[in-house]
JSON list of C-alpha atoms in Angstrom, two decimals:
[
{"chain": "A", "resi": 1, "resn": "UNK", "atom": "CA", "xyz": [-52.82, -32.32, -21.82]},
{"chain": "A", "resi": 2, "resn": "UNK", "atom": "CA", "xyz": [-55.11, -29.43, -22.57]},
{"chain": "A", "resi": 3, "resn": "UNK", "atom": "CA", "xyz": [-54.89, -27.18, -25.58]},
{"chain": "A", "resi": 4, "resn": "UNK", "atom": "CA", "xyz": [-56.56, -24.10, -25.85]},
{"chain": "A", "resi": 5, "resn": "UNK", "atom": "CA", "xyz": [-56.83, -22.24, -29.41]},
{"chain": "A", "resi": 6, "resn": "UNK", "atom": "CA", "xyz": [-58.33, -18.60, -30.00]},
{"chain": "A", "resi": 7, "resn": "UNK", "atom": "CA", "xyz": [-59.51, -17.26, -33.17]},
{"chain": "A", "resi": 8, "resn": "UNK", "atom": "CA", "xyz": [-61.48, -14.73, -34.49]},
{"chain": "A", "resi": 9, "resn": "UNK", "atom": "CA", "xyz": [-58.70, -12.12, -34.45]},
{"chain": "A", "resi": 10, "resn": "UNK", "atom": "CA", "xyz": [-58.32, -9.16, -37.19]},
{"chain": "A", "resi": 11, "resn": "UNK", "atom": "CA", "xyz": [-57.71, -5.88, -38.45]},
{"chain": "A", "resi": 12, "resn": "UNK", "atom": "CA", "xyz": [-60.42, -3.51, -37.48]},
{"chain": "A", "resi": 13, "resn": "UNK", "atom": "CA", "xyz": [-61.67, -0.06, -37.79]},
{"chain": "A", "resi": 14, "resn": "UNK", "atom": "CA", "xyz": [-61.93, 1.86, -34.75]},
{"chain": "A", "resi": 15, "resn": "UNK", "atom": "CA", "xyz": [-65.87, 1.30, -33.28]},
{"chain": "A", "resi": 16, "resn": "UNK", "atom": "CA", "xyz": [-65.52, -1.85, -34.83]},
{"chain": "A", "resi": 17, "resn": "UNK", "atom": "CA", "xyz": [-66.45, -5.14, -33.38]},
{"chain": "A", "resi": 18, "resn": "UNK", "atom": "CA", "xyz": [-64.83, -8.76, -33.18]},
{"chain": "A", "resi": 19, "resn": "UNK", "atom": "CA", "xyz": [-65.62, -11.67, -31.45]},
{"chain": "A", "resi": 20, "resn": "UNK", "atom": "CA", "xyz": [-62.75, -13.74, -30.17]},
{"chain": "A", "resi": 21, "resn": "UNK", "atom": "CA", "xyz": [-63.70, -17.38, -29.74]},
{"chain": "A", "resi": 22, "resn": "UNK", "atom": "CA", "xyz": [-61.37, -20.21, -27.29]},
{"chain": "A", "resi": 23, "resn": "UNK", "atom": "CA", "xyz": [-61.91, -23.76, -28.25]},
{"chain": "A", "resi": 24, "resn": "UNK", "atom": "CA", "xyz": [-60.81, -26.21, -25.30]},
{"chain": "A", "resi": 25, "resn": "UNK", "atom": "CA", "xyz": [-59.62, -30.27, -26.30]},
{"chain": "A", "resi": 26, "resn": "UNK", "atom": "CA", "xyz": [-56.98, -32.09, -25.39]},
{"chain": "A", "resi": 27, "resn": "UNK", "atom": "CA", "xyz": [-56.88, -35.78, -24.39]},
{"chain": "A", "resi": 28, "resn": "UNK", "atom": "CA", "xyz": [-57.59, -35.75, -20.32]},
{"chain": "A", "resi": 29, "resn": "UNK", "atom": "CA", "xyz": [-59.60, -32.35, -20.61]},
{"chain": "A", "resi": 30, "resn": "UNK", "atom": "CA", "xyz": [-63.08, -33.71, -20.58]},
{"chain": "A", "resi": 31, "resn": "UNK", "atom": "CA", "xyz": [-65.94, -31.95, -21.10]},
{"chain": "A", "resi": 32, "resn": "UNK", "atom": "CA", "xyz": [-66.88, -32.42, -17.83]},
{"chain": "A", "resi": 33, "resn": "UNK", "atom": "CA", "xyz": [-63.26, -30.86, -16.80]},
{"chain": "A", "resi": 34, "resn": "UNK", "atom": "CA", "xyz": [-64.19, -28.23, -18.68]},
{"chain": "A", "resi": 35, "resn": "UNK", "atom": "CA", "xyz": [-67.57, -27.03, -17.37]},
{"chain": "A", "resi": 36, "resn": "UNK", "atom": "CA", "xyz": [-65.83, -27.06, -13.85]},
{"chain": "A", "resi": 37, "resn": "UNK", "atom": "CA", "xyz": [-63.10, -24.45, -15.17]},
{"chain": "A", "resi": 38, "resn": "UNK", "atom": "CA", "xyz": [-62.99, -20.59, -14.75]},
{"chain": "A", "resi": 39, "resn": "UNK", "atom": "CA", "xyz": [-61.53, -19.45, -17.71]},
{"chain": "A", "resi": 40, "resn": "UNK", "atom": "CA", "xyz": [-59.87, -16.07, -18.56]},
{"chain": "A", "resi": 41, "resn": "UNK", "atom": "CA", "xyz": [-59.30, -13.75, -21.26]},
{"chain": "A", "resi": 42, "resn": "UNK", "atom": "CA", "xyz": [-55.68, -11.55, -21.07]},
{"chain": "A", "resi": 43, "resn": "UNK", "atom": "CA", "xyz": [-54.21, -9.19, -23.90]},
{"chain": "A", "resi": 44, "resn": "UNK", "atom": "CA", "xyz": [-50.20, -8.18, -24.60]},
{"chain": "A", "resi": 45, "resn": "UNK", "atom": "CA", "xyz": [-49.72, -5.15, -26.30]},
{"chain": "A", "resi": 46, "resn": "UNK", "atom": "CA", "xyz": [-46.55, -4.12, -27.91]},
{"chain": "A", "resi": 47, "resn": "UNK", "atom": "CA", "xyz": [-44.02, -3.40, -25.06]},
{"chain": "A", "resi": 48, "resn": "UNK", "atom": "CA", "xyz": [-45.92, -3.81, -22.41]},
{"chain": "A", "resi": 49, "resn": "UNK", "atom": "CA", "xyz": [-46.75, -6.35, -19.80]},
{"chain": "A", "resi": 50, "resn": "UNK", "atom": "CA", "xyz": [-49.39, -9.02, -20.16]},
{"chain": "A", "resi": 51, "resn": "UNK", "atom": "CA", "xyz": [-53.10, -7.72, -18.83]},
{"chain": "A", "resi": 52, "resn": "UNK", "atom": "CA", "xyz": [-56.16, -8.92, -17.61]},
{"chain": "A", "resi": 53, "resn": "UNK", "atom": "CA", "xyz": [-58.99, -8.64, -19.62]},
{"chain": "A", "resi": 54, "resn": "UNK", "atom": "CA", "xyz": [-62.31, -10.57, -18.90]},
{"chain": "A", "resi": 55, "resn": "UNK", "atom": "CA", "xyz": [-62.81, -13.84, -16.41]},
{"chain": "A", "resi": 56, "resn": "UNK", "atom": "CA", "xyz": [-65.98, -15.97, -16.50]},
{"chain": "A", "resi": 57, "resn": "UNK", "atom": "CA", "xyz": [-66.85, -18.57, -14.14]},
{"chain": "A", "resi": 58, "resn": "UNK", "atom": "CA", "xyz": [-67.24, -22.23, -14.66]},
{"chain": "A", "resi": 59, "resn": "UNK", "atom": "CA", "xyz": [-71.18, -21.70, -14.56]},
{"chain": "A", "resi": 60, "resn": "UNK", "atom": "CA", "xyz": [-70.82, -18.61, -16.09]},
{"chain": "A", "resi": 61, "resn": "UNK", "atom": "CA", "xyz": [-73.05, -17.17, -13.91]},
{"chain": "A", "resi": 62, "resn": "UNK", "atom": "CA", "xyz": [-69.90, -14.83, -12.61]},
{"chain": "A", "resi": 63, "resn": "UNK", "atom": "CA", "xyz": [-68.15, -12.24, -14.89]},
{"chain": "A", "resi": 64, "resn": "UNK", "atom": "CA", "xyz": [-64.99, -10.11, -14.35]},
{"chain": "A", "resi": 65, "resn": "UNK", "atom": "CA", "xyz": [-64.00, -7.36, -16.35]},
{"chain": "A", "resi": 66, "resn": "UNK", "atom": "CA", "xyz": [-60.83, -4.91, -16.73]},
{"chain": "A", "resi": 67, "resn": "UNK", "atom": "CA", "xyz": [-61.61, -1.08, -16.30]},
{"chain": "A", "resi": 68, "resn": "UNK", "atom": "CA", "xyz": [-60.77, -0.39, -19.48]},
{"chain": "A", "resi": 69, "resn": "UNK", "atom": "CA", "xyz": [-63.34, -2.65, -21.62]},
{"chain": "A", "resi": 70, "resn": "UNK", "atom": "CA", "xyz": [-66.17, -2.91, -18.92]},
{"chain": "A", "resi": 71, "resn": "UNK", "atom": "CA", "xyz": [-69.38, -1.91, -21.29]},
{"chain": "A", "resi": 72, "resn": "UNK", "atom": "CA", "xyz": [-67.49, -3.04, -24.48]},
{"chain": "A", "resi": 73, "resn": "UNK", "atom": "CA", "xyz": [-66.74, -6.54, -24.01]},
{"chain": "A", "resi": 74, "resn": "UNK", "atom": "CA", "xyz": [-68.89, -9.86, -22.59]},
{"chain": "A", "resi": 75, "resn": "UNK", "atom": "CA", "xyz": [-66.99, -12.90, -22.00]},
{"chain": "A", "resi": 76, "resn": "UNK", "atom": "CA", "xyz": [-69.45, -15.90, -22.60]},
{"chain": "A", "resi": 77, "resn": "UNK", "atom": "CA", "xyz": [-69.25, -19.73, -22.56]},
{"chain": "A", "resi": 78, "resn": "UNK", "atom": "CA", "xyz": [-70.72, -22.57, -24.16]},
{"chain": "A", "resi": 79, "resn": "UNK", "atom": "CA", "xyz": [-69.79, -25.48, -22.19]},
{"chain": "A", "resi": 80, "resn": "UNK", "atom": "CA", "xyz": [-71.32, -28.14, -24.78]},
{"chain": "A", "resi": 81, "resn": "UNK", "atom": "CA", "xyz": [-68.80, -26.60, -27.21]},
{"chain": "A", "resi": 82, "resn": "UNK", "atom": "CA", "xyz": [-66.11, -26.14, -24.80]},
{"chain": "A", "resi": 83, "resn": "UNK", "atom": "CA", "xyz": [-65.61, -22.73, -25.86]},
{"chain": "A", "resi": 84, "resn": "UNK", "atom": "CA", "xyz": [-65.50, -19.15, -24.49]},
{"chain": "A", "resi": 85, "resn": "UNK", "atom": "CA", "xyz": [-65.66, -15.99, -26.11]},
{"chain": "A", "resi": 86, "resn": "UNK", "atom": "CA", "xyz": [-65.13, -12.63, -26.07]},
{"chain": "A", "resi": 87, "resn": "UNK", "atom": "CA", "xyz": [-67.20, -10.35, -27.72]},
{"chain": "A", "resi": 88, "resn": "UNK", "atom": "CA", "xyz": [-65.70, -7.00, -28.51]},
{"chain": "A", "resi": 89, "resn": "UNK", "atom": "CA", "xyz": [-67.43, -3.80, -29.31]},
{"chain": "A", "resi": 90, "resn": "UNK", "atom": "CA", "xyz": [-66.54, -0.67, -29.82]},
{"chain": "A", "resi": 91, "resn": "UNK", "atom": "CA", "xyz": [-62.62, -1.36, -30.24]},
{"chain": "A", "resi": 92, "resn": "UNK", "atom": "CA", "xyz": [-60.33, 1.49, -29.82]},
{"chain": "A", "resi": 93, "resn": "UNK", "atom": "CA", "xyz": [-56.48, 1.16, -31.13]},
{"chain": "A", "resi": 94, "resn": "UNK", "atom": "CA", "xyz": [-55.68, 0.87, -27.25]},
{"chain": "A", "resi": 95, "resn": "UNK", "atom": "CA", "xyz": [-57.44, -2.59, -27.83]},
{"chain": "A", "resi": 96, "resn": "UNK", "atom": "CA", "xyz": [-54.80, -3.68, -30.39]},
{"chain": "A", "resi": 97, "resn": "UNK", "atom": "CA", "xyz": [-52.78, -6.29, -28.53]},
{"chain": "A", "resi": 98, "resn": "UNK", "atom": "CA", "xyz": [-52.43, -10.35, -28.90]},
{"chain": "A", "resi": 99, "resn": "UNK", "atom": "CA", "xyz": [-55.28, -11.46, -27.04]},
{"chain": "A", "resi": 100, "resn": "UNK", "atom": "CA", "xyz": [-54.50, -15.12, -24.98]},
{"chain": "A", "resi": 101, "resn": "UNK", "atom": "CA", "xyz": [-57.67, -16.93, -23.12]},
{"chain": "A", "resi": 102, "resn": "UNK", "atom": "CA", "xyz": [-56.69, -19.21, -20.29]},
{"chain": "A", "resi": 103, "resn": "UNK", "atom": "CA", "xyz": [-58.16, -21.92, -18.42]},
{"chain": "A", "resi": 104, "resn": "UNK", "atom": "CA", "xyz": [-58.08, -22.01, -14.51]},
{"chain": "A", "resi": 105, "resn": "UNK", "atom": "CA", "xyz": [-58.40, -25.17, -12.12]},
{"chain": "A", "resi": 106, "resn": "UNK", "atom": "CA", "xyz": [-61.67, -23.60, -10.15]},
{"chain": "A", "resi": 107, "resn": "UNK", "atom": "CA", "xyz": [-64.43, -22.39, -10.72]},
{"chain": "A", "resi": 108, "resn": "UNK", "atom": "CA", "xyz": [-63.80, -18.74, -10.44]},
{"chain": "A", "resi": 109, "resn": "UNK", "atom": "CA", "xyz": [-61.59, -16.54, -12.67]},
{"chain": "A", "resi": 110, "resn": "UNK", "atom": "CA", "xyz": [-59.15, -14.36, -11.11]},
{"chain": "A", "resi": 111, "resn": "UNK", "atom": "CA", "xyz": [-57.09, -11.00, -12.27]},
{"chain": "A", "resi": 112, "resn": "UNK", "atom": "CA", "xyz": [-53.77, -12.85, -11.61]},
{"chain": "A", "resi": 113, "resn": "UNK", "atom": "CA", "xyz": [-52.08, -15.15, -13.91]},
{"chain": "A", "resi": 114, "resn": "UNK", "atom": "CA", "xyz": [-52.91, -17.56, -11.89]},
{"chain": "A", "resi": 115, "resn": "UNK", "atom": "CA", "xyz": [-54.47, -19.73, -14.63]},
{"chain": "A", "resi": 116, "resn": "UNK", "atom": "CA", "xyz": [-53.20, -23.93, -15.38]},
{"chain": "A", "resi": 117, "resn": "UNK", "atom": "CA", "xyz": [-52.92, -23.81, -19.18]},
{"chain": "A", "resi": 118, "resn": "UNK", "atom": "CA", "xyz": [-52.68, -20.92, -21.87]},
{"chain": "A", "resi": 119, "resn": "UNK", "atom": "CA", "xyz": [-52.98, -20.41, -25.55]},
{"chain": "A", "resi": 120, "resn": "UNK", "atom": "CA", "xyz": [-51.19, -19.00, -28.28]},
{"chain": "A", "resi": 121, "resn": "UNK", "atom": "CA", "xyz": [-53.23, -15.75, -28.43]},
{"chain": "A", "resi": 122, "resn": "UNK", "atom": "CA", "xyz": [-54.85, -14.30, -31.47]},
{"chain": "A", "resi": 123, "resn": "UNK", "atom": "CA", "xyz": [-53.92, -11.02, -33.01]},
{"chain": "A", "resi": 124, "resn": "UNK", "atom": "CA", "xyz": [-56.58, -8.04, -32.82]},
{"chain": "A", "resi": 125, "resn": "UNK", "atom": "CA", "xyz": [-55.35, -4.54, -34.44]},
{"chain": "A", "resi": 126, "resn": "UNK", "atom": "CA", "xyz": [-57.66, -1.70, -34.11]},
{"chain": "A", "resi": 127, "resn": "UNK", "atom": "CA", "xyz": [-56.38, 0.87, -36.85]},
{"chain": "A", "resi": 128, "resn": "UNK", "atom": "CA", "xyz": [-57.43, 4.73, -36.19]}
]
């Protein structure tokens, strides 16, 4: 069983910045499960269908990023902590959405929602 819960989620101004953190447990995901997982960031916005956003791979040497945040956010990981982040600068209110991170069984991310176990999303609201 793997859980997977974000935080770091808020109301900001626009050309603000947040930082989204996704802290990995559960009782048969290991650490060393862990650091051999891709994991993903996604976002749903109000009425519309669930997006990629970021993808990082299990060394984190590989990165993947959505059009439409490439130069504003960095996906990072700390696989001591079992935790990835998302660091996001720059927000617009096009950002406002419930942001989910998601963990993948291989080591590279993918755009698809092709991803083994999800979270419960955090809520980011970028006010104009």
């Amino acid at each position: 069983q793997v859980q997977l819960v974000e935080s770091g989620g808020g109301l900001v101004q626009t050309g603000g910045s947040l930082r989204l953190s996704c802290a990995a447990s559960g009782r048969t995901f290991t650490p060393s499960l862990f650091a051999r997982s891709a994991m993903g960031w996604f976002r749903r916005a109000p009425g519309k269908e669930r997006e990629f956003v970021a993808g990082i791979s299990s060394s984190g040497l590989t990165t993947d990023y959505a059009d439409s945040v490439k130069g504003r956010f960095t996906i990072f990981r700390d696989n001591a902590k079992q935790t990835v982040y998302l660091q996001m600068n720059t927000l617009k209110p096009e950002d406002t959405a419930v942001y989910l991170c998601a963990q993948r069984n291989s080591p590279f991310p993918t755009r698809t929602s092709d991803y083994a176990y999800w979270g419960q999303g955090t809520q980011v609201t970028v006010s104009s």
